[in-house]
Every structure is written in structure tokens, then in C-alpha cells.
Amino acid sequence: MRPGELEQNPNARPGDHLPDDPAPAPAPGRVSGPAPAPAPLPPDKRRHPHHLTPRTLARLLPALLIAAGILYDLLTPRVFTAVPFFTAAPLIAAPLASLRTTLLTGLAALAATVAVHARFGLEPDVHTITEVVTVSTVALLAAAINRVLRLGDRRLASAREIAEAAQRAVLPEPDARMAGFDIAARYEAAQEDAFIGGDLYAVQDSPHGVRLVVGDVRGKGMGAVAAVAVVIGAFREAAEQETTLEAVAQRLERALARERTRRDGIDAFEGFTTAVLAELPHGGSSDGSDDGVVRIVNRGHPPPLLLHDDGTLRTLAAPEPALPLGMADLGRWPDRATESGFPSGATLLLYTDGLSEARDAHGRFYDPLRRLAGRRFSDPRSLLGRLAAEVRRHSGGGMADDMALLAVRRP
């Protein structure tokens, strides 16, 4: 376990820790003798000083090709040529190295071409001139390729910065502490290098309590991102103005209905958003006791989980299932908030189906109920960090869907 993270099994004995976690550190201010020597790393984790990574070998490849070309030319008759080695060197350096290194590699290949021919005499012949021109041309082309790739890298870096800014604007990181609650949020995109998709979360401290929403927009791409922006914008406004959680859900319904009139194609008829809304009143429960309550309105979304301080786990399922947001044309059911106890030390976990539908290599789903039962976490950030790591490991690092996680703990 990392310091500050407590997670235990009901059958564990005091002092036990998970096999893959470091040993617990001594309590602050207590001297317990000399520090124990660190445990030796397994053989596959040790880093030797001369260990060569694949990327290092790729960077050395141009020099190795030039050396191989020189050796090939020295060991073969004059009619054989080493030009393929000398031309390949700058081409390989182009995508891996800087422009300066690419040019130096081209000059080295050209010098090697001249050097291997100089042993047959300084007077150039047609074969020597042809090979020199060939290597020179390829070296210049490699420099041009390097330049184009570097410009593309800069554009990609700029696009990543814009995507990060868009994520911070649409899905800002909530405050770690709000109205006495500890809060953490996490977004895991299924697509590598993506920052935002169709999943959403938001936290708003309002006069009526801390209000939260986690949702999943049907579809992908910019249309889903636009719907996310609409839902979050409507939620932040409604959370401040509406006196009940049911009224907040209705405001989101109307906002999506307005959005549908501005969208063309199939999304205008089939677009919907599953969502779960939660409300944590200020000052605990209505009867004045120390334990608090949480009110839930579920619109076709996976039910939240309540992790108690003793490791027990409870699902906050809605007694009457409701349709997702944006499907009011199919029927109208009145929203009814369900109220459950939220005792001190408990953690409320809201998530999208990217968590519960993550599959392993054998097609088995990740089951948060089974994985979290009997475990304890010291804070919401530790919970979400461990969940994200386990889902990545369960799915082999290749998630099929985005995942949004939101955890709130009542200290």
C-alpha cells in the first residue's frame, strides 16, 4: 500500500499487506531502529547499467548501418555496392532524431561512400559518381522528411494542448474538499491520447446541498462532446436554481430536447444520455443526527455504490427504473428521488459503464461489486486510482469504452 491508503480484507491479520505493495512505513515521530534494506527487485525488474532499450537500439541503427556498409564494401568485390546501407541510414534517422542529427547522418553516409571508393583510386568513375549522387539525394530527402515530421509533431502538441484546455473547460477537476466532503473525479479515455468523449461528471455546491451528476452520452465524436457540454451547462445552472433534485433532472431533459432540434441525422431521433444525479444536504440528515443522507435520481444509469468504513458495500438501486434523459417522447415517468443513509466514513461511488463493462481476454466483465467488497480506502483519490489501475489491468490496457469516476467521502 502507498502511505495514506488503507485497504484490507476481512480475513487479514494486523500487519499483513498485499504481496505487490511495499511494506508499511513506521508511524511518524517513532524511531524503530535502522531502516530495513529495500527488498531486492525480481530479475525482470532490475535495470542493468548497460541495458539497451528498443528505442536506444533504434537510435543506434543508422550508425550500425553505415558501419555495416563499410564492412560489406571491404569484404566484397568492387562490382558489389553498399549504397543500400548508406541510403537507409539517414532515412531511419529522419523520424527518430533531430534535423541536425539527420543531416550529420547523411554527411557520414556520404563520407563513407567516398571513402570506400577512394581505395580504388582518387579518379572518379561513373559508378562512384552515381553512388555519391544517390546517397546525397536520399540524405536531402531524409532532411526534408525530418522537417515535415517535426512540424507535424508541433501541430500534434498544439492539438493536445487544445484538447487538454477543452477538457478542463468542459470537465473541470472538482475541489478536493467541498462543504465538508472529500471529493475526487477521474476520466479515463478508451482511445489513446484522447482527453474527452461522451462520459461526463460535474459537482456543484448549491444552497440546497452538494449536487453531483455522472452520465454517459450515446454515441462518439464531436456530437457526443457537444451533448456533454449541454448537459453539464444545464446541470450547473439547475443545481443552483432548482429546489429539488427531481426538478434538476427535468431541466436536463428540457435542455437535451432543445439540443435535439438543432441536430441533424440519426442523432436527432436516437440521441439520449444515461445519468445519475445525487444530492448531499448540508448539515447531515433531516432529523439532526450525525449521519447524513444522500438523495439519488437515476435515469437509466448504473446505480451508485456506497462503500462503508467497515468494508461493507451497498448498491443504491432505484426502486422504479426511469428512462434515460432525452427519451421523454417514449413515455413520461415522474422522477422520484430515493433517500439513503450516508454515514460518516462512507464513500459514494458514481461511475459509467466503462467500469462495469470492461472485459478481459476471456470476455469476462469487471465486477465492481465483487472487487470492492471487503476493501477499505482512506480517501476518494486512492479509491479511484486503484480502480483505474485495476480496470486497465483487467482489460489488458485496451479499454473498449470511456470511463468516468466520481467519489465523495463523508469524513
GROMACS .gro file of N, CA and C in nm, residues 55 59 93-100 102 142-157:
model
   81
   55ARG      N    1   1.420   0.160  -2.806
   55ARG     CA    2   1.434   0.295  -2.862
   55ARG      C    3   1.581   0.332  -2.876
   59ARG      N    4   1.789   0.423  -3.226
   59ARG     CA    5   1.870   0.543  -3.248
   59ARG      C    6   2.013   0.507  -3.293
   93ALA      N    7   1.715   0.768  -3.959
   93ALA     CA    8   1.738   0.875  -3.862
   93ALA      C    9   1.630   0.984  -3.870
   94ALA      N   10   1.569   1.002  -3.986
   94ALA     CA   11   1.474   1.112  -4.007
   94ALA      C   12   1.359   1.112  -3.906
   95PRO      N   13   1.288   0.999  -3.885
   95PRO     CA   14   1.176   1.005  -3.790
   95PRO      C   15   1.216   0.993  -3.644
   96LEU      N   16   1.341   0.955  -3.616
   96LEU     CA   17   1.381   0.927  -3.479
   96LEU      C   18   1.466   1.036  -3.417
   97ALA      N   19   1.535   1.115  -3.499
   97ALA     CA   20   1.633   1.210  -3.447
   97ALA      C   21   1.598   1.352  -3.489
   98SER      N   22   1.680   1.446  -3.444
   98SER     CA   23   1.660   1.587  -3.480
   98SER      C   24   1.710   1.612  -3.621
   99LEU      N   25   1.681   1.734  -3.672
   99LEU     CA   26   1.726   1.770  -3.806
   99LEU      C   27   1.878   1.771  -3.812
  100ARG      N   28   1.942   1.819  -3.709
  100ARG     CA   29   2.088   1.824  -3.707
  100ARG      C   30   2.147   1.683  -3.713
  102THR      N   31   2.002   1.415  -3.830
  102THR     CA   32   1.972   1.358  -3.962
  102THR      C   33   2.071   1.407  -4.066
  142ALA      N   34   1.584   1.279  -4.667
  142ALA     CA   35   1.568   1.246  -4.525
  142ALA      C   36   1.556   1.372  -4.441
  143ALA      N   37   1.635   1.475  -4.474
  143ALA     CA   38   1.626   1.602  -4.401
  143ALA      C   39   1.489   1.666  -4.421
  144ALA      N   40   1.436   1.657  -4.546
  144ALA     CA   41   1.303   1.712  -4.572
  144ALA      C   42   1.195   1.635  -4.495
  145ILE      N   43   1.209   1.502  -4.492
  145ILE     CA   44   1.113   1.420  -4.417
  145ILE      C   45   1.118   1.456  -4.268
  146ASN      N   46   1.238   1.472  -4.216
  146ASN     CA   47   1.252   1.510  -4.075
  146ASN      C   48   1.183   1.642  -4.046
  147ARG      N   49   1.200   1.738  -4.136
  147ARG     CA   50   1.137   1.868  -4.118
  147ARG      C   51   0.985   1.857  -4.115
  148VAL      N   52   0.929   1.779  -4.208
  148VAL     CA   53   0.784   1.761  -4.213
  148VAL      C   54   0.733   1.693  -4.087
  149LEU      N   55   0.806   1.590  -4.041
  149LEU     CA   56   0.764   1.521  -3.920
  149LEU      C   57   0.769   1.611  -3.797
  150ARG      N   58   0.873   1.695  -3.788
  150ARG     CA   59   0.882   1.784  -3.672
  150ARG      C   60   0.768   1.886  -3.673
  151LEU      N   61   0.731   1.936  -3.792
  151LEU     CA   62   0.617   2.028  -3.799
  151LEU      C   63   0.488   1.957  -3.757
  152GLY      N   64   0.474   1.830  -3.798
  152GLY     CA   65   0.357   1.753  -3.757
  152GLY      C   66   0.354   1.730  -3.607
  153ASP      N   67   0.471   1.706  -3.548
  153ASP     CA   68   0.477   1.688  -3.403
  153ASP      C   69   0.435   1.815  -3.330
  154ARG      N   70   0.478   1.930  -3.382
  154ARG     CA   71   0.439   2.055  -3.317
  154ARG      C   72   0.289   2.078  -3.329
  155ARG      N   73   0.232   2.045  -3.446
  155ARG     CA   74   0.086   2.060  -3.460
  155ARG      C   75   0.013   1.964  -3.366
  156LEU      N   76   0.065   1.841  -3.353
  156LEU     CA   77   0.002   1.745  -3.263
  156LEU      C   78   0.011   1.793  -3.119
  157ALA      N   79   0.126   1.848  -3.081
  157ALA     CA   80   0.140   1.900  -2.945
  157ALA      C   81   0.043   2.015  -2.920
   0.00000   0.00000   0.00000
